[in-house]
PDB file of C-alpha atoms in Angstrom:
ATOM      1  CA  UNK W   1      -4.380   3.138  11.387  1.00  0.00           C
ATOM      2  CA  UNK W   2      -7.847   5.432  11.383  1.00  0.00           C
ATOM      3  CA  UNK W   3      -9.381   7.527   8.473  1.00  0.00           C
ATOM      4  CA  UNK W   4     -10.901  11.398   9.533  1.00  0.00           C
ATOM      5  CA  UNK W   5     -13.783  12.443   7.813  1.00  0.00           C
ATOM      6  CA  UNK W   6     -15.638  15.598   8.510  1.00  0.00           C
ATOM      7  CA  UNK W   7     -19.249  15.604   8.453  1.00  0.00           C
ATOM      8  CA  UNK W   8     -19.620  19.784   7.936  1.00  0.00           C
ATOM      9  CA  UNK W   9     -23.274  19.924   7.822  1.00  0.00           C
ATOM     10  CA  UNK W  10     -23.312  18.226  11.740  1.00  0.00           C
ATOM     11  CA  UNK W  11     -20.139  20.074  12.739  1.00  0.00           C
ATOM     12  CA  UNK W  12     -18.966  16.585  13.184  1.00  0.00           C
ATOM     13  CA  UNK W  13     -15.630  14.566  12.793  1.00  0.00           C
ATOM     14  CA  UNK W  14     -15.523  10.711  12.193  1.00  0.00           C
ATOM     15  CA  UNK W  15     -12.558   8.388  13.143  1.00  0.00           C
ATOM     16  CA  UNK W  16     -13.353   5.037  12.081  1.00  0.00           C
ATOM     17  CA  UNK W  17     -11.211   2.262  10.144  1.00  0.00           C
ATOM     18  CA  UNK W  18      -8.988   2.845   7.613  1.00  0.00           C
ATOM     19  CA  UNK W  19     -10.197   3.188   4.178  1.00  0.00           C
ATOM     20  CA  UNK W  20      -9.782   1.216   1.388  1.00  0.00           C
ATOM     21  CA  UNK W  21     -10.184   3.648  -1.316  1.00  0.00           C
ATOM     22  CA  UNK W  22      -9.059   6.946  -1.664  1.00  0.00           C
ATOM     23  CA  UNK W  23     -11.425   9.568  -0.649  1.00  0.00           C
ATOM     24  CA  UNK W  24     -10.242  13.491  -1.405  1.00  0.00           C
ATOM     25  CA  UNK W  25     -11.797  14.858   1.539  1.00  0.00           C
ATOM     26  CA  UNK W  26     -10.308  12.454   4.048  1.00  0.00           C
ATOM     27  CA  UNK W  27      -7.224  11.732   5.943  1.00  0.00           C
ATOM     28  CA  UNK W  28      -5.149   8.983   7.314  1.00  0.00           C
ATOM     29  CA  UNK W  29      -3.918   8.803  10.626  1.00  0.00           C
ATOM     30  CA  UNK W  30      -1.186   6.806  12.568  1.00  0.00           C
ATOM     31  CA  UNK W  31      -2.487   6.067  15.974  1.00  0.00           C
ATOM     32  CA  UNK W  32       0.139   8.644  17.935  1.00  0.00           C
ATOM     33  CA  UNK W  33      -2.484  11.064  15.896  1.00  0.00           C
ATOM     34  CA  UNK W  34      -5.671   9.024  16.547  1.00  0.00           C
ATOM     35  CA  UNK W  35      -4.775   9.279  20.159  1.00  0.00           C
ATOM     36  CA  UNK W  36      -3.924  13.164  19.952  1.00  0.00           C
ATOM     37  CA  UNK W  37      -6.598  14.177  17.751  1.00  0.00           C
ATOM     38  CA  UNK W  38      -9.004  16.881  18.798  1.00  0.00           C
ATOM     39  CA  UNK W  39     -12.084  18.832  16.853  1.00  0.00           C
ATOM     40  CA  UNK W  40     -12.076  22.439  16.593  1.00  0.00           C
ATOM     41  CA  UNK W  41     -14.103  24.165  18.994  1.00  0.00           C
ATOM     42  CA  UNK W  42     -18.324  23.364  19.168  1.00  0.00           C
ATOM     43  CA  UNK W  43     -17.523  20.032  16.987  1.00  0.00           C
ATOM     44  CA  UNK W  44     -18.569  16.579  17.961  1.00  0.00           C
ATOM     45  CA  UNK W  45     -15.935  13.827  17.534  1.00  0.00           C
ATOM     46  CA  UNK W  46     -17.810  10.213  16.963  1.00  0.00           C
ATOM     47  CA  UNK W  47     -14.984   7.324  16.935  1.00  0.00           C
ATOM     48  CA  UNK W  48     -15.925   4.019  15.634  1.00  0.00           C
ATOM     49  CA  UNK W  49     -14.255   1.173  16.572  1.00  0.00           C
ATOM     50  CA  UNK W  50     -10.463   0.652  14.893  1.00  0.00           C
ATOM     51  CA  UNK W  51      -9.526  -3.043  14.489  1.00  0.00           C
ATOM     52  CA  UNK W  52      -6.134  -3.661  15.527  1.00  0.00           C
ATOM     53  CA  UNK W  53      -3.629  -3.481  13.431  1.00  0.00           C
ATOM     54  CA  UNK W  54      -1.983  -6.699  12.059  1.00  0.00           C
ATOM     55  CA  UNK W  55       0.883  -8.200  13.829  1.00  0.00           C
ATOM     56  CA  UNK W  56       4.216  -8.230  11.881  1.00  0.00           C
ATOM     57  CA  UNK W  57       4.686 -11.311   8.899  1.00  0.00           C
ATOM     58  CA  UNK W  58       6.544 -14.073  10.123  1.00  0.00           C
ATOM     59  CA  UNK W  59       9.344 -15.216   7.476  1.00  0.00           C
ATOM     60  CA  UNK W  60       7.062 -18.040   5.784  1.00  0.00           C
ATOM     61  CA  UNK W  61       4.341 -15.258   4.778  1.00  0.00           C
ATOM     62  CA  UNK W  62       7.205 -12.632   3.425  1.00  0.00           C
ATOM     63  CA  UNK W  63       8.671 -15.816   1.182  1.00  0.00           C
ATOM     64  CA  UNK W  64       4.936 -16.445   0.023  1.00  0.00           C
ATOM     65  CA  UNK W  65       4.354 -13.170  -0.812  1.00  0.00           C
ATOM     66  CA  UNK W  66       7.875 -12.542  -2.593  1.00  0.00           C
ATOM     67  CA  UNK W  67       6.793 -15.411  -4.442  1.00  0.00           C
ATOM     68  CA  UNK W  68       3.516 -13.799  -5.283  1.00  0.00           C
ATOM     69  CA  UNK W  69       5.035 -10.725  -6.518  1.00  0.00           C
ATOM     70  CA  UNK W  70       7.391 -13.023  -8.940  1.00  0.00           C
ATOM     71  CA  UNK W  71       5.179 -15.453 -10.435  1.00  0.00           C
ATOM     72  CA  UNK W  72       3.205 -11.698 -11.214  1.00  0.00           C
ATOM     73  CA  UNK W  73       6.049 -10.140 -13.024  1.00  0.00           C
ATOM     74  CA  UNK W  74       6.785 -13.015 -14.935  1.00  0.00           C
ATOM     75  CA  UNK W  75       3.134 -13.331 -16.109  1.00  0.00           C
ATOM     76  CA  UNK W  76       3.064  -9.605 -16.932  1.00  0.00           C
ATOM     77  CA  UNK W  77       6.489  -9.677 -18.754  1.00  0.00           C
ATOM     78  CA  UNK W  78       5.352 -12.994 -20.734  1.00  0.00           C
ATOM     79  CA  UNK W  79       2.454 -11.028 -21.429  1.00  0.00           C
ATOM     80  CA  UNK W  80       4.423  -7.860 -22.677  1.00  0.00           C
ATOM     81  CA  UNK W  81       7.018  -9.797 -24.934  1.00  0.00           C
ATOM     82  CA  UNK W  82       3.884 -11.967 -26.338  1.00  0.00           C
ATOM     83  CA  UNK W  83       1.754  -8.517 -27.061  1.00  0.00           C
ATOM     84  CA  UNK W  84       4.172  -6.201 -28.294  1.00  0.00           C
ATOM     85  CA  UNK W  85       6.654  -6.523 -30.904  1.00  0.00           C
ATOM     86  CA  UNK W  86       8.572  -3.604 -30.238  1.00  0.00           C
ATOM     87  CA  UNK W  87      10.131  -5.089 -26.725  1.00  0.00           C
ATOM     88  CA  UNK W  88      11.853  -8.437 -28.608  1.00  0.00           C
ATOM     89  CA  UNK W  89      14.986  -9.824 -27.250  1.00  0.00           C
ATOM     90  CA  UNK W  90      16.820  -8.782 -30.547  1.00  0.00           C
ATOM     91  CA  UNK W  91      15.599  -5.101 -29.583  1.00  0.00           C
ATOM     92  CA  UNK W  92      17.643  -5.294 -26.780  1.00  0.00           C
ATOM     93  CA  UNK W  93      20.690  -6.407 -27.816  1.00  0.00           C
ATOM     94  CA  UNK W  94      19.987 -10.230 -28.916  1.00  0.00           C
ATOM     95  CA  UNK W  95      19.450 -13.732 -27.373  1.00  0.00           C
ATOM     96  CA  UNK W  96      22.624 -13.370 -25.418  1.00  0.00           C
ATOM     97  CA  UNK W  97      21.251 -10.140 -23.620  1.00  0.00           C
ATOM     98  CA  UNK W  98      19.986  -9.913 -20.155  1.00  0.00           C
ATOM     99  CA  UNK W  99      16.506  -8.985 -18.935  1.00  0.00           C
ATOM    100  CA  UNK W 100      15.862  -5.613 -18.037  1.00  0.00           C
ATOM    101  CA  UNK W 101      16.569  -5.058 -14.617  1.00  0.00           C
ATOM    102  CA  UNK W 102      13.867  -4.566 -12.078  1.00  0.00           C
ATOM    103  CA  UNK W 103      13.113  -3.440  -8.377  1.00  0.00           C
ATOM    104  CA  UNK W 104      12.835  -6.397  -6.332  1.00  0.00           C
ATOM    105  CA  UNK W 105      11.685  -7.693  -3.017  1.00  0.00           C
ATOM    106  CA  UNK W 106      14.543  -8.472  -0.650  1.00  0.00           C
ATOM    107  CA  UNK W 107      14.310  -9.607   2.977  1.00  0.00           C
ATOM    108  CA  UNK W 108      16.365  -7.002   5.518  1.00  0.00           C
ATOM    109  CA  UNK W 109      17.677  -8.261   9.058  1.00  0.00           C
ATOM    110  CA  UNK W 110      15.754  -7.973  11.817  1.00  0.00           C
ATOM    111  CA  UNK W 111      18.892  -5.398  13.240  1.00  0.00           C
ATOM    112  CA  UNK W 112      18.199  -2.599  10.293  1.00  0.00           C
TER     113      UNK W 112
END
């Protein structure tokens, strides 16, 4: 939900937005921690303003992006079998053979 940053020089600690790319001195936070977080002792905590996190998909936007996710794979593995020689069908057994299997995306009922 938040990103922690220390600002040592200031003796400060930042809670602001989550961040988008990986920084090695900073930390994620759910918002139980957000809410519980304190600085040590003599430190300043500034906290910038957290949007709020996004509501759950509805089933329309899960289906779009399963379909995202497949038209991807299939472009990458027409990609691989066009680029490298090495992965042909008759490699892996011949026309008759099956793809490769691969994780998928797969929609779980709202009781699990």
């Amino acid at each position: 939900m938040a990103t922690l940053t220390y600002v040592y020089a200031d003796s400060t600690a930042v809670l602001g937005p989550l961040a988008t790319l990986p920084e090695p001195h900073a930390y994620d936070f759910c918002a139980e921690h957000v809410e519980r977080f304190t600085a040590p002792r003599g430190w300043e905590i500034v906290r910038l303003a957290i949007p709020e996190p996004v509501t759950t998909l509805d089933r329309d936007d899960v289906y779009a992006l399963a379909d995202a996710l497949h038209q991807a794979e299939k472009r990458d593995a027409d990609t691989v079998d066009r680029l490298s020689p090495r992965r042909t069908r008759e490699r892996l057994g011949g026309d008759d053979a099956p793809p490769p299997a691969k994780p998928g995306l797969h929609l779980v009922p709202d009781e699990h």
